[in-house]
């Protein structure tokens, strides 16, 4: 069972790292880059990104840590690395919070922006962008911070778990 917990912690950490990296890159590179473009280019690019991102390369590391973290919590409760339990729970709570931010904030904004026709009048494109850009960027930064914090908790949990494995083997 300790092996399952090790795999669950490692795979969850990889997922959290990939999500933290993706959302951080949007915060410090993608969105500032798009901010320099005109309204039509902004709306069109975000529509393309939001459609393209829904694929297995995104969904696997985004979704898989959730059940793996629950498994890691269950295994820790059953006595496998109990010292890591608070950190695993923290990682799970932070990951769930980031997941909820995505589902309740970023995705609805994406859905509204996706319905804006690209041949709309310039005023309509400007309004759509104004309703989207700052709110989406703020919530993206929140989820980047939450995923990064989840990763930190996971790395510490893994350290404690690994120390427990070493103690058992001594």
PDB file of C-alpha atoms in Angstrom:
ATOM      1  CA  UNK A   1       0.000   0.000   0.000  1.00  0.00           C
ATOM      2  CA  UNK A   2       2.904   2.353   0.631  1.00  0.00           C
ATOM      3  CA  UNK A   3       3.800   1.940  -3.039  1.00  0.00           C
ATOM      4  CA  UNK A   4       0.294   3.037  -4.046  1.00  0.00           C
ATOM      5  CA  UNK A   5       0.640   6.056  -1.794  1.00  0.00           C
ATOM      6  CA  UNK A   6       4.047   6.889  -3.272  1.00  0.00           C
ATOM      7  CA  UNK A   7       2.648   6.683  -6.800  1.00  0.00           C
ATOM      8  CA  UNK A   8      -0.439   8.707  -5.836  1.00  0.00           C
ATOM      9  CA  UNK A   9       1.686  11.450  -4.262  1.00  0.00           C
ATOM     10  CA  UNK A  10       4.137  11.587  -7.157  1.00  0.00           C
ATOM     11  CA  UNK A  11       1.473  11.599  -9.858  1.00  0.00           C
ATOM     12  CA  UNK A  12      -0.516  14.246  -7.967  1.00  0.00           C
ATOM     13  CA  UNK A  13       2.611  16.383  -7.619  1.00  0.00           C
ATOM     14  CA  UNK A  14       3.272  16.107 -11.348  1.00  0.00           C
ATOM     15  CA  UNK A  15      -0.317  17.131 -12.107  1.00  0.00           C
ATOM     16  CA  UNK A  16      -0.184  20.046  -9.666  1.00  0.00           C
ATOM     17  CA  UNK A  17       3.158  21.144 -11.113  1.00  0.00           C
ATOM     18  CA  UNK A  18       1.844  21.040 -14.670  1.00  0.00           C
ATOM     19  CA  UNK A  19      -1.274  23.018 -13.729  1.00  0.00           C
ATOM     20  CA  UNK A  20       0.698  25.550 -11.679  1.00  0.00           C
ATOM     21  CA  UNK A  21       3.109  26.007 -14.572  1.00  0.00           C
ATOM     22  CA  UNK A  22       0.363  26.388 -17.149  1.00  0.00           C
ATOM     23  CA  UNK A  23      -1.655  28.900 -15.157  1.00  0.00           C
ATOM     24  CA  UNK A  24       1.457  30.817 -14.065  1.00  0.00           C
ATOM     25  CA  UNK A  25       2.554  31.069 -17.711  1.00  0.00           C
ATOM     26  CA  UNK A  26      -0.809  32.571 -18.559  1.00  0.00           C
ATOM     27  CA  UNK A  27      -0.401  35.098 -15.730  1.00  0.00           C
ATOM     28  CA  UNK A  28       3.104  36.273 -16.579  1.00  0.00           C
ATOM     29  CA  UNK A  29       3.352  35.732 -20.335  1.00  0.00           C
ATOM     30  CA  UNK A  30       0.208  34.862 -22.283  1.00  0.00           C
ATOM     31  CA  UNK A  31      -2.219  37.418 -20.880  1.00  0.00           C
ATOM     32  CA  UNK A  32       0.310  40.290 -20.829  1.00  0.00           C
ATOM     33  CA  UNK A  33       1.154  39.418 -24.429  1.00  0.00           C
ATOM     34  CA  UNK A  34      -2.483  39.366 -25.470  1.00  0.00           C
ATOM     35  CA  UNK A  35      -3.078  42.656 -23.632  1.00  0.00           C
ATOM     36  CA  UNK A  36      -0.912  44.328 -26.265  1.00  0.00           C
ATOM     37  CA  UNK A  37      -3.173  43.281 -29.130  1.00  0.00           C
ATOM     38  CA  UNK A  38      -6.393  44.712 -30.443  1.00  0.00           C
ATOM     39  CA  UNK A  39      -9.815  43.569 -29.251  1.00  0.00           C
ATOM     40  CA  UNK A  40     -10.595  41.253 -32.162  1.00  0.00           C
ATOM     41  CA  UNK A  41      -7.209  39.520 -31.912  1.00  0.00           C
ATOM     42  CA  UNK A  42      -7.661  39.127 -28.157  1.00  0.00           C
ATOM     43  CA  UNK A  43     -11.152  37.616 -28.435  1.00  0.00           C
ATOM     44  CA  UNK A  44     -10.188  35.359 -31.328  1.00  0.00           C
ATOM     45  CA  UNK A  45      -7.013  34.085 -29.640  1.00  0.00           C
ATOM     46  CA  UNK A  46      -8.758  33.352 -26.338  1.00  0.00           C
ATOM     47  CA  UNK A  47     -11.552  31.551 -28.192  1.00  0.00           C
ATOM     48  CA  UNK A  48      -8.985  29.397 -29.985  1.00  0.00           C
ATOM     49  CA  UNK A  49      -7.037  28.686 -26.786  1.00  0.00           C
ATOM     50  CA  UNK A  50     -10.165  27.819 -24.806  1.00  0.00           C
ATOM     51  CA  UNK A  51     -11.277  25.355 -27.476  1.00  0.00           C
ATOM     52  CA  UNK A  52      -7.839  23.855 -28.057  1.00  0.00           C
ATOM     53  CA  UNK A  53      -7.062  23.273 -24.386  1.00  0.00           C
ATOM     54  CA  UNK A  54      -9.883  20.767 -23.955  1.00  0.00           C
ATOM     55  CA  UNK A  55      -7.798  17.714 -24.756  1.00  0.00           C
ATOM     56  CA  UNK A  56      -6.211  14.782 -22.947  1.00  0.00           C
ATOM     57  CA  UNK A  57      -2.887  16.570 -22.475  1.00  0.00           C
ATOM     58  CA  UNK A  58      -4.684  19.134 -20.319  1.00  0.00           C
ATOM     59  CA  UNK A  59      -7.502  17.084 -18.818  1.00  0.00           C
ATOM     60  CA  UNK A  60      -5.333  14.231 -17.519  1.00  0.00           C
ATOM     61  CA  UNK A  61      -3.057  16.294 -15.266  1.00  0.00           C
ATOM     62  CA  UNK A  62      -5.975  18.576 -14.383  1.00  0.00           C
ATOM     63  CA  UNK A  63      -8.401  15.828 -13.283  1.00  0.00           C
ATOM     64  CA  UNK A  64      -6.226  12.875 -12.213  1.00  0.00           C
ATOM     65  CA  UNK A  65      -4.767  14.435  -9.036  1.00  0.00           C
ATOM     66  CA  UNK A  66      -8.237  14.660  -7.463  1.00  0.00           C
ATOM     67  CA  UNK A  67      -8.913  10.916  -7.062  1.00  0.00           C
ATOM     68  CA  UNK A  68      -5.224  10.249  -6.412  1.00  0.00           C
ATOM     69  CA  UNK A  69      -5.164  12.747  -3.556  1.00  0.00           C
ATOM     70  CA  UNK A  70      -8.294  11.171  -2.082  1.00  0.00           C
ATOM     71  CA  UNK A  71      -6.546   7.779  -2.307  1.00  0.00           C
ATOM     72  CA  UNK A  72      -3.438   9.211  -0.629  1.00  0.00           C
ATOM     73  CA  UNK A  73      -5.605  10.609   2.198  1.00  0.00           C
ATOM     74  CA  UNK A  74      -7.329   7.243   2.694  1.00  0.00           C
ATOM     75  CA  UNK A  75      -4.006   5.418   2.762  1.00  0.00           C
ATOM     76  CA  UNK A  76      -2.545   7.916   5.239  1.00  0.00           C
ATOM     77  CA  UNK A  77      -5.607   7.548   7.482  1.00  0.00           C
ATOM     78  CA  UNK A  78      -5.072   3.774   7.391  1.00  0.00           C
ATOM     79  CA  UNK A  79      -1.595   4.243   8.801  1.00  0.00           C
ATOM     80  CA  UNK A  80       0.595   4.682   5.743  1.00  0.00           C
ATOM     81  CA  UNK A  81       2.651   7.823   6.450  1.00  0.00           C
ATOM     82  CA  UNK A  82       0.308   9.334   9.045  1.00  0.00           C
ATOM     83  CA  UNK A  83       2.754  12.224   9.541  1.00  0.00           C
ATOM     84  CA  UNK A  84       2.129  13.255   5.948  1.00  0.00           C
ATOM     85  CA  UNK A  85      -1.669  13.239   6.392  1.00  0.00           C
ATOM     86  CA  UNK A  86      -2.131  16.936   7.249  1.00  0.00           C
ATOM     87  CA  UNK A  87      -0.030  17.935   4.240  1.00  0.00           C
ATOM     88  CA  UNK A  88      -1.903  15.582   1.923  1.00  0.00           C
ATOM     89  CA  UNK A  89      -5.203  16.988   3.173  1.00  0.00           C
ATOM     90  CA  UNK A  90      -3.882  20.532   2.657  1.00  0.00           C
ATOM     91  CA  UNK A  91      -2.808  19.623  -0.878  1.00  0.00           C
ATOM     92  CA  UNK A  92      -6.242  18.154  -1.591  1.00  0.00           C
ATOM     93  CA  UNK A  93      -8.095  21.181  -0.200  1.00  0.00           C
ATOM     94  CA  UNK A  94      -5.906  23.581  -2.192  1.00  0.00           C
ATOM     95  CA  UNK A  95      -6.287  21.507  -5.361  1.00  0.00           C
ATOM     96  CA  UNK A  96     -10.071  21.338  -4.937  1.00  0.00           C
ATOM     97  CA  UNK A  97     -10.162  25.100  -4.373  1.00  0.00           C
ATOM     98  CA  UNK A  98      -8.209  25.665  -7.601  1.00  0.00           C
ATOM     99  CA  UNK A  99     -10.498  23.231  -9.418  1.00  0.00           C
ATOM    100  CA  UNK A 100     -13.550  25.128  -8.147  1.00  0.00           C
ATOM    101  CA  UNK A 101     -12.080  28.477  -9.206  1.00  0.00           C
ATOM    102  CA  UNK A 102     -11.622  27.066 -12.690  1.00  0.00           C
ATOM    103  CA  UNK A 103     -15.156  25.671 -12.833  1.00  0.00           C
ATOM    104  CA  UNK A 104     -16.978  28.591 -11.243  1.00  0.00           C
ATOM    105  CA  UNK A 105     -14.978  31.541 -12.549  1.00  0.00           C
ATOM    106  CA  UNK A 106     -12.705  30.908 -15.542  1.00  0.00           C
ATOM    107  CA  UNK A 107     -14.851  28.417 -17.445  1.00  0.00           C
ATOM    108  CA  UNK A 108     -18.041  30.535 -17.302  1.00  0.00           C
ATOM    109  CA  UNK A 109     -16.058  33.539 -18.537  1.00  0.00           C
ATOM    110  CA  UNK A 110     -14.642  31.361 -21.339  1.00  0.00           C
ATOM    111  CA  UNK A 111     -18.142  30.222 -22.273  1.00  0.00           C
ATOM    112  CA  UNK A 112     -19.453  33.782 -22.531  1.00  0.00           C
ATOM    113  CA  UNK A 113     -16.469  34.914 -24.602  1.00  0.00           C
ATOM    114  CA  UNK A 114     -16.823  31.891 -26.876  1.00  0.00           C
ATOM    115  CA  UNK A 115     -20.279  33.106 -27.964  1.00  0.00           C
ATOM    116  CA  UNK A 116     -18.985  36.463 -29.219  1.00  0.00           C
ATOM    117  CA  UNK A 117     -18.994  36.462 -33.043  1.00  0.00           C
ATOM    118  CA  UNK A 118     -15.669  37.595 -34.443  1.00  0.00           C
ATOM    119  CA  UNK A 119     -17.448  39.703 -37.057  1.00  0.00           C
ATOM    120  CA  UNK A 120     -19.096  41.768 -34.290  1.00  0.00           C
ATOM    121  CA  UNK A 121     -18.833  45.541 -34.316  1.00  0.00           C
ATOM    122  CA  UNK A 122     -15.652  46.910 -32.720  1.00  0.00           C
ATOM    123  CA  UNK A 123     -17.674  48.225 -29.749  1.00  0.00           C
ATOM    124  CA  UNK A 124     -19.080  44.728 -29.079  1.00  0.00           C
ATOM    125  CA  UNK A 125     -15.590  43.178 -29.213  1.00  0.00           C
ATOM    126  CA  UNK A 126     -14.265  45.860 -26.833  1.00  0.00           C
ATOM    127  CA  UNK A 127     -17.164  45.246 -24.409  1.00  0.00           C
ATOM    128  CA  UNK A 128     -16.653  41.485 -24.532  1.00  0.00           C
ATOM    129  CA  UNK A 129     -12.964  41.873 -23.861  1.00  0.00           C
ATOM    130  CA  UNK A 130     -13.568  44.343 -21.023  1.00  0.00           C
ATOM    131  CA  UNK A 131     -16.033  41.945 -19.365  1.00  0.00           C
ATOM    132  CA  UNK A 132     -13.541  39.095 -19.654  1.00  0.00           C
ATOM    133  CA  UNK A 133      -9.906  40.129 -19.453  1.00  0.00           C
ATOM    134  CA  UNK A 134      -9.372  41.528 -15.948  1.00  0.00           C
ATOM    135  CA  UNK A 135     -11.717  39.087 -14.197  1.00  0.00           C
ATOM    136  CA  UNK A 136     -10.317  36.064 -16.019  1.00  0.00           C
ATOM    137  CA  UNK A 137      -6.730  37.128 -15.390  1.00  0.00           C
ATOM    138  CA  UNK A 138      -7.386  37.725 -11.688  1.00  0.00           C
ATOM    139  CA  UNK A 139      -9.024  34.339 -11.218  1.00  0.00           C
ATOM    140  CA  UNK A 140      -6.316  32.664 -13.289  1.00  0.00           C
ATOM    141  CA  UNK A 141      -3.710  34.090 -10.928  1.00  0.00           C
ATOM    142  CA  UNK A 142      -5.706  32.812  -7.948  1.00  0.00           C
ATOM    143  CA  UNK A 143      -5.771  29.296  -9.362  1.00  0.00           C
ATOM    144  CA  UNK A 144      -2.070  29.490 -10.233  1.00  0.00           C
ATOM    145  CA  UNK A 145      -1.293  30.360  -6.612  1.00  0.00           C
ATOM    146  CA  UNK A 146      -3.589  27.595  -5.322  1.00  0.00           C
ATOM    147  CA  UNK A 147      -2.008  24.968  -7.586  1.00  0.00           C
ATOM    148  CA  UNK A 148       1.467  26.144  -6.579  1.00  0.00           C
ATOM    149  CA  UNK A 149       0.543  25.928  -2.893  1.00  0.00           C
ATOM    150  CA  UNK A 150      -0.937  22.472  -3.474  1.00  0.00           C
ATOM    151  CA  UNK A 151       2.313  21.413  -5.104  1.00  0.00           C
ATOM    152  CA  UNK A 152       4.294  22.730  -2.122  1.00  0.00           C
ATOM    153  CA  UNK A 153       2.115  20.770   0.295  1.00  0.00           C
ATOM    154  CA  UNK A 154       2.470  17.662  -1.872  1.00  0.00           C
ATOM    155  CA  UNK A 155       6.240  17.947  -1.994  1.00  0.00           C
ATOM    156  CA  UNK A 156       6.405  18.250   1.786  1.00  0.00           C
ATOM    157  CA  UNK A 157       3.989  15.311   2.170  1.00  0.00           C
ATOM    158  CA  UNK A 158       6.165  13.276  -0.173  1.00  0.00           C
ATOM    159  CA  UNK A 159       9.244  14.193   1.870  1.00  0.00           C
ATOM    160  CA  UNK A 160       7.535  13.050   5.079  1.00  0.00           C
ATOM    161  CA  UNK A 161       6.267   9.912   3.356  1.00  0.00           C
ATOM    162  CA  UNK A 162       9.753   9.130   2.030  1.00  0.00           C
ATOM    163  CA  UNK A 163      11.278   9.704   5.461  1.00  0.00           C
ATOM    164  CA  UNK A 164       8.772   7.220   6.867  1.00  0.00           C
ATOM    165  CA  UNK A 165       9.732   4.665   4.237  1.00  0.00           C
ATOM    166  CA  UNK A 166      13.426   5.121   5.095  1.00  0.00           C
ATOM    167  CA  UNK A 167      12.635   4.685   8.809  1.00  0.00           C
ATOM    168  CA  UNK A 168      10.791   1.433   8.100  1.00  0.00           C
ATOM    169  CA  UNK A 169      13.738   0.126   6.085  1.00  0.00           C
ATOM    170  CA  UNK A 170      16.302   0.986   8.798  1.00  0.00           C
TER     171      UNK A 170
END
